[in-house]
């Protein structure tokens, strides 16, 4: 069913930017919707964004609209999440996942984003 | 959008069966068969254990089963084992959003 590996997390100050990447392998990446899901420390799962297989449709949770941008490069089997104007409430582990009718079939191991001054 | 409703915690003894409920509305669980369940051990990524209400991915134990009645989906774990102790999340397709929705999660304790 494939593998997903996230990278790019780290410690940033409020208002700064970060770009997460997700490398896919072992499945036809260009055929699938993909999603980003986050989990704040000690909290539940929150769907952040998803993107259609060809990149023509992108959707976001209200709390990140205008600040986050999801994108993909099918030639590189890669998914991205550009995060701007980061806030303390964005601090979480971010997972990328293969999305099939809003069911997350394969998950990455996650990358931690820490927002703190 | 509102999350699906799950009990915060359930518990059971080894060998017993437990059921975790996931209540939504006619805009999600009640009207679509795209209900999924995820198992998450501490410090690990979630793992899909049930999709399409009751389908088990390859490699998932047949002790895990899913069902749905009306606006409520359920995950049943039979023959509880210590390794089943984890957090469990349900999720559903919803017509009210372009993203899926999750339940708040249920912590399973194996006594």
JSON list of N, CA, C and O in Angstrom, two decimals, chain A residues 37 39 43-50 59-61 95 101-105 107-109, chain B residues 34-36 38 40 44-46 48 51-52 89 91-94 97-102:
[
{"chain": "A", "resi": 37, "resn": "UNK", "atom": "N", "xyz": [-3.08, 16.00, 8.15]},
{"chain": "A", "resi": 37, "resn": "UNK", "atom": "CA", "xyz": [-3.83, 15.91, 9.40]},
{"chain": "A", "resi": 37, "resn": "UNK", "atom": "C", "xyz": [-2.87, 16.27, 10.52]},
{"chain": "A", "resi": 37, "resn": "UNK", "atom": "O", "xyz": [-1.69, 15.91, 10.46]},
{"chain": "A", "resi": 39, "resn": "UNK", "atom": "N", "xyz": [-2.13, 16.83, 14.93]},
{"chain": "A", "resi": 39, "resn": "UNK", "atom": "CA", "xyz": [-2.51, 16.42, 16.28]},
{"chain": "A", "resi": 39, "resn": "UNK", "atom": "C", "xyz": [-1.72, 17.25, 17.28]},
{"chain": "A", "resi": 39, "resn": "UNK", "atom": "O", "xyz": [-0.51, 17.08, 17.42]},
{"chain": "A", "resi": 43, "resn": "UNK", "atom": "N", "xyz": [-3.97, 16.02, 22.29]},
{"chain": "A", "resi": 43, "resn": "UNK", "atom": "CA", "xyz": [-5.29, 16.25, 21.71]},
{"chain": "A", "resi": 43, "resn": "UNK", "atom": "C", "xyz": [-5.62, 15.23, 20.62]},
{"chain": "A", "resi": 43, "resn": "UNK", "atom": "O", "xyz": [-4.83, 14.34, 20.31]},
{"chain": "A", "resi": 44, "resn": "UNK", "atom": "N", "xyz": [-6.80, 15.37, 20.02]},
{"chain": "A", "resi": 44, "resn": "UNK", "atom": "CA", "xyz": [-7.24, 14.47, 18.97]},
{"chain": "A", "resi": 44, "resn": "UNK", "atom": "C", "xyz": [-6.75, 14.89, 17.60]},
{"chain": "A", "resi": 44, "resn": "UNK", "atom": "O", "xyz": [-5.94, 15.81, 17.45]},
{"chain": "A", "resi": 45, "resn": "UNK", "atom": "N", "xyz": [-7.26, 14.19, 16.60]},
{"chain": "A", "resi": 45, "resn": "UNK", "atom": "CA", "xyz": [-6.85, 14.43, 15.22]},
{"chain": "A", "resi": 45, "resn": "UNK", "atom": "C", "xyz": [-7.68, 15.54, 14.60]},
{"chain": "A", "resi": 45, "resn": "UNK", "atom": "O", "xyz": [-8.88, 15.64, 14.85]},
{"chain": "A", "resi": 46, "resn": "UNK", "atom": "N", "xyz": [-7.03, 16.34, 13.76]},
{"chain": "A", "resi": 46, "resn": "UNK", "atom": "CA", "xyz": [-7.72, 17.43, 13.06]},
{"chain": "A", "resi": 46, "resn": "UNK", "atom": "C", "xyz": [-7.30, 17.42, 11.59]},
{"chain": "A", "resi": 46, "resn": "UNK", "atom": "O", "xyz": [-6.10, 17.49, 11.29]},
{"chain": "A", "resi": 47, "resn": "UNK", "atom": "N", "xyz": [-8.29, 17.36, 10.70]},
{"chain": "A", "resi": 47, "resn": "UNK", "atom": "CA", "xyz": [-8.01, 17.42, 9.27]},
{"chain": "A", "resi": 47, "resn": "UNK", "atom": "C", "xyz": [-7.63, 18.86, 8.92]},
{"chain": "A", "resi": 47, "resn": "UNK", "atom": "O", "xyz": [-8.38, 19.78, 9.20]},
{"chain": "A", "resi": 48, "resn": "UNK", "atom": "N", "xyz": [-6.50, 19.03, 8.28]},
{"chain": "A", "resi": 48, "resn": "UNK", "atom": "CA", "xyz": [-6.00, 20.37, 7.97]},
{"chain": "A", "resi": 48, "resn": "UNK", "atom": "C", "xyz": [-6.30, 20.76, 6.52]},
{"chain": "A", "resi": 48, "resn": "UNK", "atom": "O", "xyz": [-6.78, 21.86, 6.25]},
{"chain": "A", "resi": 49, "resn": "UNK", "atom": "N", "xyz": [-5.99, 19.86, 5.60]},
{"chain": "A", "resi": 49, "resn": "UNK", "atom": "CA", "xyz": [-6.16, 20.19, 4.18]},
{"chain": "A", "resi": 49, "resn": "UNK", "atom": "C", "xyz": [-6.11, 18.92, 3.35]},
{"chain": "A", "resi": 49, "resn": "UNK", "atom": "O", "xyz": [-5.57, 17.90, 3.79]},
{"chain": "A", "resi": 50, "resn": "UNK", "atom": "N", "xyz": [-6.70, 18.99, 2.18]},
{"chain": "A", "resi": 50, "resn": "UNK", "atom": "CA", "xyz": [-6.52, 17.91, 1.21]},
{"chain": "A", "resi": 50, "resn": "UNK", "atom": "C", "xyz": [-6.41, 18.48, -0.19]},
{"chain": "A", "resi": 50, "resn": "UNK", "atom": "O", "xyz": [-6.73, 19.66, -0.44]},
{"chain": "A", "resi": 59, "resn": "UNK", "atom": "N", "xyz": [-8.62, 21.98, -0.41]},
{"chain": "A", "resi": 59, "resn": "UNK", "atom": "CA", "xyz": [-9.56, 22.33, 0.65]},
{"chain": "A", "resi": 59, "resn": "UNK", "atom": "C", "xyz": [-8.82, 22.49, 1.97]},
{"chain": "A", "resi": 59, "resn": "UNK", "atom": "O", "xyz": [-7.83, 21.79, 2.21]},
{"chain": "A", "resi": 60, "resn": "UNK", "atom": "N", "xyz": [-9.32, 23.40, 2.81]},
{"chain": "A", "resi": 60, "resn": "UNK", "atom": "CA", "xyz": [-8.64, 23.72, 4.07]},
{"chain": "A", "resi": 60, "resn": "UNK", "atom": "C", "xyz": [-9.64, 23.83, 5.21]},
{"chain": "A", "resi": 60, "resn": "UNK", "atom": "O", "xyz": [-10.78, 24.25, 5.02]},
{"chain": "A", "resi": 61, "resn": "UNK", "atom": "N", "xyz": [-9.19, 23.51, 6.42]},
{"chain": "A", "resi": 61, "resn": "UNK", "atom": "CA", "xyz": [-9.98, 23.80, 7.60]},
{"chain": "A", "resi": 61, "resn": "UNK", "atom": "C", "xyz": [-9.97, 25.31, 7.80]},
{"chain": "A", "resi": 61, "resn": "UNK", "atom": "O", "xyz": [-9.00, 26.01, 7.43]},
{"chain": "A", "resi": 95, "resn": "UNK", "atom": "N", "xyz": [0.77, 14.99, 10.04]},
{"chain": "A", "resi": 95, "resn": "UNK", "atom": "CA", "xyz": [0.84, 13.75, 9.28]},
{"chain": "A", "resi": 95, "resn": "UNK", "atom": "C", "xyz": [0.34, 13.97, 7.86]},
{"chain": "A", "resi": 95, "resn": "UNK", "atom": "O", "xyz": [-0.66, 14.68, 7.66]},
{"chain": "A", "resi": 101, "resn": "UNK", "atom": "N", "xyz": [-11.82, 8.84, -0.47]},
{"chain": "A", "resi": 101, "resn": "UNK", "atom": "CA", "xyz": [-13.15, 9.18, 0.01]},
{"chain": "A", "resi": 101, "resn": "UNK", "atom": "C", "xyz": [-13.12, 9.59, 1.49]},
{"chain": "A", "resi": 101, "resn": "UNK", "atom": "O", "xyz": [-13.93, 9.14, 2.30]},
{"chain": "A", "resi": 102, "resn": "UNK", "atom": "N", "xyz": [-12.18, 10.45, 1.82]},
{"chain": "A", "resi": 102, "resn": "UNK", "atom": "CA", "xyz": [-12.01, 10.97, 3.17]},
{"chain": "A", "resi": 102, "resn": "UNK", "atom": "C", "xyz": [-11.77, 9.85, 4.17]},
{"chain": "A", "resi": 102, "resn": "UNK", "atom": "O", "xyz": [-12.16, 9.95, 5.33]},
{"chain": "A", "resi": 103, "resn": "UNK", "atom": "N", "xyz": [-11.13, 8.79, 3.70]},
{"chain": "A", "resi": 103, "resn": "UNK", "atom": "CA", "xyz": [-10.63, 7.73, 4.57]},
{"chain": "A", "resi": 103, "resn": "UNK", "atom": "C", "xyz": [-9.11, 7.69, 4.34]},
{"chain": "A", "resi": 103, "resn": "UNK", "atom": "O", "xyz": [-8.65, 7.72, 3.20]},
{"chain": "A", "resi": 104, "resn": "UNK", "atom": "N", "xyz": [-8.38, 7.66, 5.42]},
{"chain": "A", "resi": 104, "resn": "UNK", "atom": "CA", "xyz": [-6.92, 7.82, 5.35]},
{"chain": "A", "resi": 104, "resn": "UNK", "atom": "C", "xyz": [-6.26, 6.46, 5.41]},
{"chain": "A", "resi": 104, "resn": "UNK", "atom": "O", "xyz": [-6.13, 5.87, 6.48]},
{"chain": "A", "resi": 105, "resn": "UNK", "atom": "N", "xyz": [-5.86, 5.99, 4.23]},
{"chain": "A", "resi": 105, "resn": "UNK", "atom": "CA", "xyz": [-5.48, 4.60, 4.05]},
{"chain": "A", "resi": 105, "resn": "UNK", "atom": "C", "xyz": [-4.05, 4.35, 4.52]},
{"chain": "A", "resi": 105, "resn": "UNK", "atom": "O", "xyz": [-3.76, 3.33, 5.16]},
{"chain": "A", "resi": 107, "resn": "UNK", "atom": "N", "xyz": [-0.58, 6.34, 6.33]},
{"chain": "A", "resi": 107, "resn": "UNK", "atom": "CA", "xyz": [-0.12, 7.51, 7.07]},
{"chain": "A", "resi": 107, "resn": "UNK", "atom": "C", "xyz": [1.40, 7.54, 7.12]},
{"chain": "A", "resi": 107, "resn": "UNK", "atom": "O", "xyz": [2.06, 6.50, 7.16]},
{"chain": "A", "resi": 108, "resn": "UNK", "atom": "N", "xyz": [1.95, 8.74, 7.16]},
{"chain": "A", "resi": 108, "resn": "UNK", "atom": "CA", "xyz": [3.36, 8.88, 7.45]},
{"chain": "A", "resi": 108, "resn": "UNK", "atom": "C", "xyz": [3.61, 8.81, 8.94]},
{"chain": "A", "resi": 108, "resn": "UNK", "atom": "O", "xyz": [2.67, 8.66, 9.73]},
{"chain": "A", "resi": 109, "resn": "UNK", "atom": "N", "xyz": [4.86, 8.95, 9.33]},
{"chain": "A", "resi": 109, "resn": "UNK", "atom": "CA", "xyz": [5.23, 8.85, 10.74]},
{"chain": "A", "resi": 109, "resn": "UNK", "atom": "C", "xyz": [5.02, 10.15, 11.49]},
{"chain": "A", "resi": 109, "resn": "UNK", "atom": "O", "xyz": [5.03, 10.18, 12.72]},
{"chain": "B", "resi": 34, "resn": "UNK", "atom": "N", "xyz": [-18.66, 5.69, 4.10]},
{"chain": "B", "resi": 34, "resn": "UNK", "atom": "CA", "xyz": [-17.22, 5.97, 4.18]},
{"chain": "B", "resi": 34, "resn": "UNK", "atom": "C", "xyz": [-16.86, 6.31, 5.63]},
{"chain": "B", "resi": 34, "resn": "UNK", "atom": "O", "xyz": [-16.43, 7.41, 5.95]},
{"chain": "B", "resi": 35, "resn": "UNK", "atom": "N", "xyz": [-17.06, 5.31, 6.48]},
{"chain": "B", "resi": 35, "resn": "UNK", "atom": "CA", "xyz": [-16.71, 5.43, 7.89]},
{"chain": "B", "resi": 35, "resn": "UNK", "atom": "C", "xyz": [-15.45, 4.61, 8.13]},
{"chain": "B", "resi": 35, "resn": "UNK", "atom": "O", "xyz": [-15.37, 3.44, 7.72]},
{"chain": "B", "resi": 36, "resn": "UNK", "atom": "N", "xyz": [-14.49, 5.20, 8.78]},
{"chain": "B", "resi": 36, "resn": "UNK", "atom": "CA", "xyz": [-13.23, 4.52, 9.04]},
{"chain": "B", "resi": 36, "resn": "UNK", "atom": "C", "xyz": [-12.84, 4.63, 10.52]},
{"chain": "B", "resi": 36, "resn": "UNK", "atom": "O", "xyz": [-13.33, 5.51, 11.23]},
{"chain": "B", "resi": 38, "resn": "UNK", "atom": "N", "xyz": [-9.36, 4.25, 13.25]},
{"chain": "B", "resi": 38, "resn": "UNK", "atom": "CA", "xyz": [-7.90, 4.30, 13.33]},
{"chain": "B", "resi": 38, "resn": "UNK", "atom": "C", "xyz": [-7.46, 3.95, 14.75]},
{"chain": "B", "resi": 38, "resn": "UNK", "atom": "O", "xyz": [-8.09, 4.35, 15.73]},
{"chain": "B", "resi": 40, "resn": "UNK", "atom": "N", "xyz": [-4.26, 4.24, 17.41]},
{"chain": "B", "resi": 40, "resn": "UNK", "atom": "CA", "xyz": [-3.04, 5.00, 17.64]},
{"chain": "B", "resi": 40, "resn": "UNK", "atom": "C", "xyz": [-2.42, 4.64, 18.98]},
{"chain": "B", "resi": 40, "resn": "UNK", "atom": "O", "xyz": [-3.01, 4.91, 20.04]},
{"chain": "B", "resi": 44, "resn": "UNK", "atom": "N", "xyz": [2.99, 7.09, 18.38]},
{"chain": "B", "resi": 44, "resn": "UNK", "atom": "CA", "xyz": [2.99, 6.52, 17.04]},
{"chain": "B", "resi": 44, "resn": "UNK", "atom": "C", "xyz": [1.96, 7.20, 16.15]},
{"chain": "B", "resi": 44, "resn": "UNK", "atom": "O", "xyz": [1.05, 7.88, 16.64]},
{"chain": "B", "resi": 45, "resn": "UNK", "atom": "N", "xyz": [2.10, 6.98, 14.84]},
{"chain": "B", "resi": 45, "resn": "UNK", "atom": "CA", "xyz": [1.11, 7.50, 13.90]},
{"chain": "B", "resi": 45, "resn": "UNK", "atom": "C", "xyz": [-0.15, 6.66, 13.96]},
{"chain": "B", "resi": 45, "resn": "UNK", "atom": "O", "xyz": [-0.10, 5.47, 14.26]},
{"chain": "B", "resi": 46, "resn": "UNK", "atom": "N", "xyz": [-1.29, 7.25, 13.65]},
{"chain": "B", "resi": 46, "resn": "UNK", "atom": "CA", "xyz": [-2.52, 6.45, 13.54]},
{"chain": "B", "resi": 46, "resn": "UNK", "atom": "C", "xyz": [-2.38, 5.41, 12.43]},
{"chain": "B", "resi": 46, "resn": "UNK", "atom": "O", "xyz": [-1.62, 5.58, 11.48]},
{"chain": "B", "resi": 48, "resn": "UNK", "atom": "N", "xyz": [-4.89, 2.79, 10.01]},
{"chain": "B", "resi": 48, "resn": "UNK", "atom": "CA", "xyz": [-6.24, 2.41, 9.58]},
{"chain": "B", "resi": 48, "resn": "UNK", "atom": "C", "xyz": [-6.51, 0.96, 9.96]},
{"chain": "B", "resi": 48, "resn": "UNK", "atom": "O", "xyz": [-5.73, 0.07, 9.62]},
{"chain": "B", "resi": 51, "resn": "UNK", "atom": "N", "xyz": [-12.17, 0.37, 7.22]},
{"chain": "B", "resi": 51, "resn": "UNK", "atom": "CA", "xyz": [-12.64, 1.36, 6.25]},
{"chain": "B", "resi": 51, "resn": "UNK", "atom": "C", "xyz": [-14.00, 0.94, 5.72]},
{"chain": "B", "resi": 51, "resn": "UNK", "atom": "O", "xyz": [-14.42, -0.20, 5.93]},
{"chain": "B", "resi": 52, "resn": "UNK", "atom": "N", "xyz": [-14.68, 1.87, 5.07]},
{"chain": "B", "resi": 52, "resn": "UNK", "atom": "CA", "xyz": [-15.97, 1.56, 4.45]},
{"chain": "B", "resi": 52, "resn": "UNK", "atom": "C", "xyz": [-16.90, 0.84, 5.43]},
{"chain": "B", "resi": 52, "resn": "UNK", "atom": "O", "xyz": [-17.54, -0.17, 5.09]},
{"chain": "B", "resi": 89, "resn": "UNK", "atom": "N", "xyz": [-9.87, 6.29, 16.97]},
{"chain": "B", "resi": 89, "resn": "UNK", "atom": "CA", "xyz": [-10.59, 7.41, 16.38]},
{"chain": "B", "resi": 89, "resn": "UNK", "atom": "C", "xyz": [-11.48, 6.93, 15.24]},
{"chain": "B", "resi": 89, "resn": "UNK", "atom": "O", "xyz": [-11.05, 6.11, 14.42]},
{"chain": "B", "resi": 91, "resn": "UNK", "atom": "N", "xyz": [-13.87, 8.23, 11.89]},
{"chain": "B", "resi": 91, "resn": "UNK", "atom": "CA", "xyz": [-13.89, 9.33, 10.92]},
{"chain": "B", "resi": 91, "resn": "UNK", "atom": "C", "xyz": [-14.98, 9.03, 9.89]},
{"chain": "B", "resi": 91, "resn": "UNK", "atom": "O", "xyz": [-15.32, 7.86, 9.67]},
{"chain": "B", "resi": 92, "resn": "UNK", "atom": "N", "xyz": [-15.50, 10.06, 9.30]},
{"chain": "B", "resi": 92, "resn": "UNK", "atom": "CA", "xyz": [-16.53, 9.87, 8.29]},
{"chain": "B", "resi": 92, "resn": "UNK", "atom": "C", "xyz": [-16.44, 10.91, 7.20]},
{"chain": "B", "resi": 92, "resn": "UNK", "atom": "O", "xyz": [-16.03, 12.06, 7.43]},
{"chain": "B", "resi": 93, "resn": "UNK", "atom": "N", "xyz": [-16.84, 10.50, 6.00]},
{"chain": "B", "resi": 93, "resn": "UNK", "atom": "CA", "xyz": [-17.11, 11.44, 4.93]},
{"chain": "B", "resi": 93, "resn": "UNK", "atom": "C", "xyz": [-18.29, 12.28, 5.38]},
{"chain": "B", "resi": 93, "resn": "UNK", "atom": "O", "xyz": [-19.19, 11.79, 6.06]},
{"chain": "B", "resi": 94, "resn": "UNK", "atom": "N", "xyz": [-18.29, 13.56, 5.00]},
{"chain": "B", "resi": 94, "resn": "UNK", "atom": "CA", "xyz": [-19.41, 14.41, 5.35]},
{"chain": "B", "resi": 94, "resn": "UNK", "atom": "C", "xyz": [-19.79, 15.30, 4.17]},
{"chain": "B", "resi": 94, "resn": "UNK", "atom": "O", "xyz": [-18.91, 15.80, 3.46]},
{"chain": "B", "resi": 97, "resn": "UNK", "atom": "N", "xyz": [-18.78, 19.33, 4.53]},
{"chain": "B", "resi": 97, "resn": "UNK", "atom": "CA", "xyz": [-17.43, 19.87, 4.43]},
{"chain": "B", "resi": 97, "resn": "UNK", "atom": "C", "xyz": [-16.69, 19.19, 3.30]},
{"chain": "B", "resi": 97, "resn": "UNK", "atom": "O", "xyz": [-17.04, 18.09, 2.89]},
{"chain": "B", "resi": 98, "resn": "UNK", "atom": "N", "xyz": [-15.67, 19.87, 2.82]},
{"chain": "B", "resi": 98, "resn": "UNK", "atom": "CA", "xyz": [-14.82, 19.28, 1.79]},
{"chain": "B", "resi": 98, "resn": "UNK", "atom": "C", "xyz": [-13.70, 18.46, 2.41]},
{"chain": "B", "resi": 98, "resn": "UNK", "atom": "O", "xyz": [-12.90, 17.86, 1.70]},
{"chain": "B", "resi": 99, "resn": "UNK", "atom": "N", "xyz": [-13.65, 18.45, 3.75]},
{"chain": "B", "resi": 99, "resn": "UNK", "atom": "CA", "xyz": [-12.71, 17.60, 4.48]},
{"chain": "B", "resi": 99, "resn": "UNK", "atom": "C", "xyz": [-13.51, 16.59, 5.29]},
{"chain": "B", "resi": 99, "resn": "UNK", "atom": "O", "xyz": [-14.68, 16.82, 5.59]},
{"chain": "B", "resi": 100, "resn": "UNK", "atom": "N", "xyz": [-12.88, 15.49, 5.65]},
{"chain": "B", "resi": 100, "resn": "UNK", "atom": "CA", "xyz": [-13.54, 14.54, 6.53]},
{"chain": "B", "resi": 100, "resn": "UNK", "atom": "C", "xyz": [-13.61, 15.07, 7.94]},
{"chain": "B", "resi": 100, "resn": "UNK", "atom": "O", "xyz": [-13.02, 16.10, 8.27]},
{"chain": "B", "resi": 101, "resn": "UNK", "atom": "N", "xyz": [-14.34, 14.36, 8.80]},
{"chain": "B", "resi": 101, "resn": "UNK", "atom": "CA", "xyz": [-14.40, 14.74, 10.20]},
{"chain": "B", "resi": 101, "resn": "UNK", "atom": "C", "xyz": [-14.02, 13.55, 11.07]},
{"chain": "B", "resi": 101, "resn": "UNK", "atom": "O", "xyz": [-14.26, 12.39, 10.71]},
{"chain": "B", "resi": 102, "resn": "UNK", "atom": "N", "xyz": [-13.42, 13.85, 12.22]},
{"chain": "B", "resi": 102, "resn": "UNK", "atom": "CA", "xyz": [-12.99, 12.83, 13.17]},
{"chain": "B", "resi": 102, "resn": "UNK", "atom": "C", "xyz": [-13.86, 12.86, 14.41]},
{"chain": "B", "resi": 102, "resn": "UNK", "atom": "O", "xyz": [-14.44, 13.90, 14.76]}
]
